mmCIF file of C-alpha atoms in Angstrom:
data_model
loop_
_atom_site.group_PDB
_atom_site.id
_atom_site.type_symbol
_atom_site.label_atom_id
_atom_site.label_comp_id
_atom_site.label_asym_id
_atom_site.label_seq_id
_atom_site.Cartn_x
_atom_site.Cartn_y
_atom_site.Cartn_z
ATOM 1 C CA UNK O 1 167.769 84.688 104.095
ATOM 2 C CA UNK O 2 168.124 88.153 104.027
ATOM 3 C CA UNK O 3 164.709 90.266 103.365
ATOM 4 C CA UNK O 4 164.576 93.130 101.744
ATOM 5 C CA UNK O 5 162.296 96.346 101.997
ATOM 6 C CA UNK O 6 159.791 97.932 99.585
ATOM 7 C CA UNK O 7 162.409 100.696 99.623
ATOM 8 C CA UNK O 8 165.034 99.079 98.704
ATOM 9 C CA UNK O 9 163.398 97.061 96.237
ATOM 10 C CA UNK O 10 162.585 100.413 94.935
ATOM 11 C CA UNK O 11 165.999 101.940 94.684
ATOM 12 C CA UNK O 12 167.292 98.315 92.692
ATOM 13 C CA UNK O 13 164.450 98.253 90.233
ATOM 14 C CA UNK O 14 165.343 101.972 89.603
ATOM 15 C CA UNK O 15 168.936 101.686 89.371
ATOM 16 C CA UNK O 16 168.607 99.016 86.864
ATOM 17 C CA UNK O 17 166.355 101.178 84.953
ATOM 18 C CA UNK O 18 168.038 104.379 84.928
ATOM 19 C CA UNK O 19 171.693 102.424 84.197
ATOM 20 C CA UNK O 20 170.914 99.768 81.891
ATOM 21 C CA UNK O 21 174.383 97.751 82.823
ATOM 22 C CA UNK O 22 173.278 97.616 86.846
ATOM 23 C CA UNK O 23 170.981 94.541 87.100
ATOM 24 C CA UNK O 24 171.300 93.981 90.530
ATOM 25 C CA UNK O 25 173.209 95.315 93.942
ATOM 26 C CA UNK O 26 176.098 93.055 95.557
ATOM 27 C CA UNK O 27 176.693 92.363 98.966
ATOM 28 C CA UNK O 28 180.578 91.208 99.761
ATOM 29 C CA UNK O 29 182.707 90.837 102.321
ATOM 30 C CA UNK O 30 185.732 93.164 102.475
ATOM 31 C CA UNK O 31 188.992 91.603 103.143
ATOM 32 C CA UNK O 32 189.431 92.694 106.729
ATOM 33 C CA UNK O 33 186.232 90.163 107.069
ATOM 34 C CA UNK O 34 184.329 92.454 109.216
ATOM 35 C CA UNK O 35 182.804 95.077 106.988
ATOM 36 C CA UNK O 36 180.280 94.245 103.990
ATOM 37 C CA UNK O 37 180.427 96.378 100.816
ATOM 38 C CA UNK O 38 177.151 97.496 98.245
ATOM 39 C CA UNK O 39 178.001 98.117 94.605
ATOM 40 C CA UNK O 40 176.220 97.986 91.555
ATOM 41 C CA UNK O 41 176.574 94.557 89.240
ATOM 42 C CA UNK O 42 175.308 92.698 86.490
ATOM 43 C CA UNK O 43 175.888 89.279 87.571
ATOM 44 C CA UNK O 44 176.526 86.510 90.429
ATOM 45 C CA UNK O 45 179.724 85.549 91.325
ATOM 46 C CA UNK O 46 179.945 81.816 91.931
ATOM 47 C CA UNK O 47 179.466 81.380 95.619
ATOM 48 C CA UNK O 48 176.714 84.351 95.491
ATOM 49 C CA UNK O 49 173.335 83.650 96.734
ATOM 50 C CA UNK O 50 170.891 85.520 94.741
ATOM 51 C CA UNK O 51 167.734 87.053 95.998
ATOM 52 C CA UNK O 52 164.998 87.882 93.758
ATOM 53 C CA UNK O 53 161.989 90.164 95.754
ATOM 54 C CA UNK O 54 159.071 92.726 93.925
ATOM 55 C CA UNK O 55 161.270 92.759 90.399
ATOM 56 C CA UNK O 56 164.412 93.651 92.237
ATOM 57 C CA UNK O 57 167.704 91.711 92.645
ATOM 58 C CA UNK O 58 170.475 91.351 95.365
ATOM 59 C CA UNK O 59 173.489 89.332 95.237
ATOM 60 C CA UNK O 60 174.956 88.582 98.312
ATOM 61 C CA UNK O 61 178.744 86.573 98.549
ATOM 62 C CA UNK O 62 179.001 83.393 100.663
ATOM 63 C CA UNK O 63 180.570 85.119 103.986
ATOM 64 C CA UNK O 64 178.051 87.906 103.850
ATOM 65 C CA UNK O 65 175.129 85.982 103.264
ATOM 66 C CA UNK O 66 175.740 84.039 106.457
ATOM 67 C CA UNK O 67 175.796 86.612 108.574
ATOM 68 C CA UNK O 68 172.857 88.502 107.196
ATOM 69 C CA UNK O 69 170.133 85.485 106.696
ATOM 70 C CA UNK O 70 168.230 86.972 109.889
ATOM 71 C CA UNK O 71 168.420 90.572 108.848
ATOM 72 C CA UNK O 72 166.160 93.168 106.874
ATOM 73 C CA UNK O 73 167.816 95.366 104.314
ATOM 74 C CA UNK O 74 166.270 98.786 103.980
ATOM 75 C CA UNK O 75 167.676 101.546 101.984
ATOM 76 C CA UNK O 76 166.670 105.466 101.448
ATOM 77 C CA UNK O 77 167.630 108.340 99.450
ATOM 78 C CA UNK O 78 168.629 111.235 100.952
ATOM 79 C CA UNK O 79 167.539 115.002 99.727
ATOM 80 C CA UNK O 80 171.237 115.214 97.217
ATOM 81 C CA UNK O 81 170.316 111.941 95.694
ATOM 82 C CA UNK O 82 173.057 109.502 98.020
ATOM 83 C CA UNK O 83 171.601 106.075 98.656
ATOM 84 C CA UNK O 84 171.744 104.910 102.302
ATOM 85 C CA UNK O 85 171.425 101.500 103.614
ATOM 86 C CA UNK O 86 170.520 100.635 106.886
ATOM 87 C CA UNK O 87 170.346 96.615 108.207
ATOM 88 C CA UNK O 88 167.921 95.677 111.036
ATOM 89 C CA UNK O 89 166.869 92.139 112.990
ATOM 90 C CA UNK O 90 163.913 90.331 110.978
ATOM 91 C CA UNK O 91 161.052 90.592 113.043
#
């Protein structure tokens, strides 16, 4: 399952926060089936698995969550406020 860092579990809890109709981030699979997309959401789709870490929560679609369930998610801001996310092996 994917794992996600303290900083990105920091950028979630304060999106929801600041934007009361973001509950959560979304991981998908583009159609070309080789890139993955973030955006903001409020829900699951269907097939998403949902992962709940430190008060934050990720949705990730079926496709992307197989290829991601040995990766960590980390995320930063940079100094004009654009989020970044960057994926690495789990340890």
């Amino acid at each position: 399952m994917l794992a996600l860092t303290e900083n990105v579990t920091d950028i979630v809890k304060k999106l929801a926060e600041e934007v009361p109709e973001i509950s959560a981030l979304r991981i998908a699979t583009e159609s070309d089936g080789e890139s993955l997309s973030v955006s903001p959401a409020d829900h699951a789709e269907n097939d998403d698995q949902v992962i709940e870490q430190d008060g934050a929560t990720i949705y990730v679609d079926g496709p992307a969550s197989e290829f991601l369930s040995d990766k960590v998610l980390d995320g930063g801001v940079d100094d004009d406020g654009n989020i970044q996310f960057a994926l690495g092996q789990q340890a």
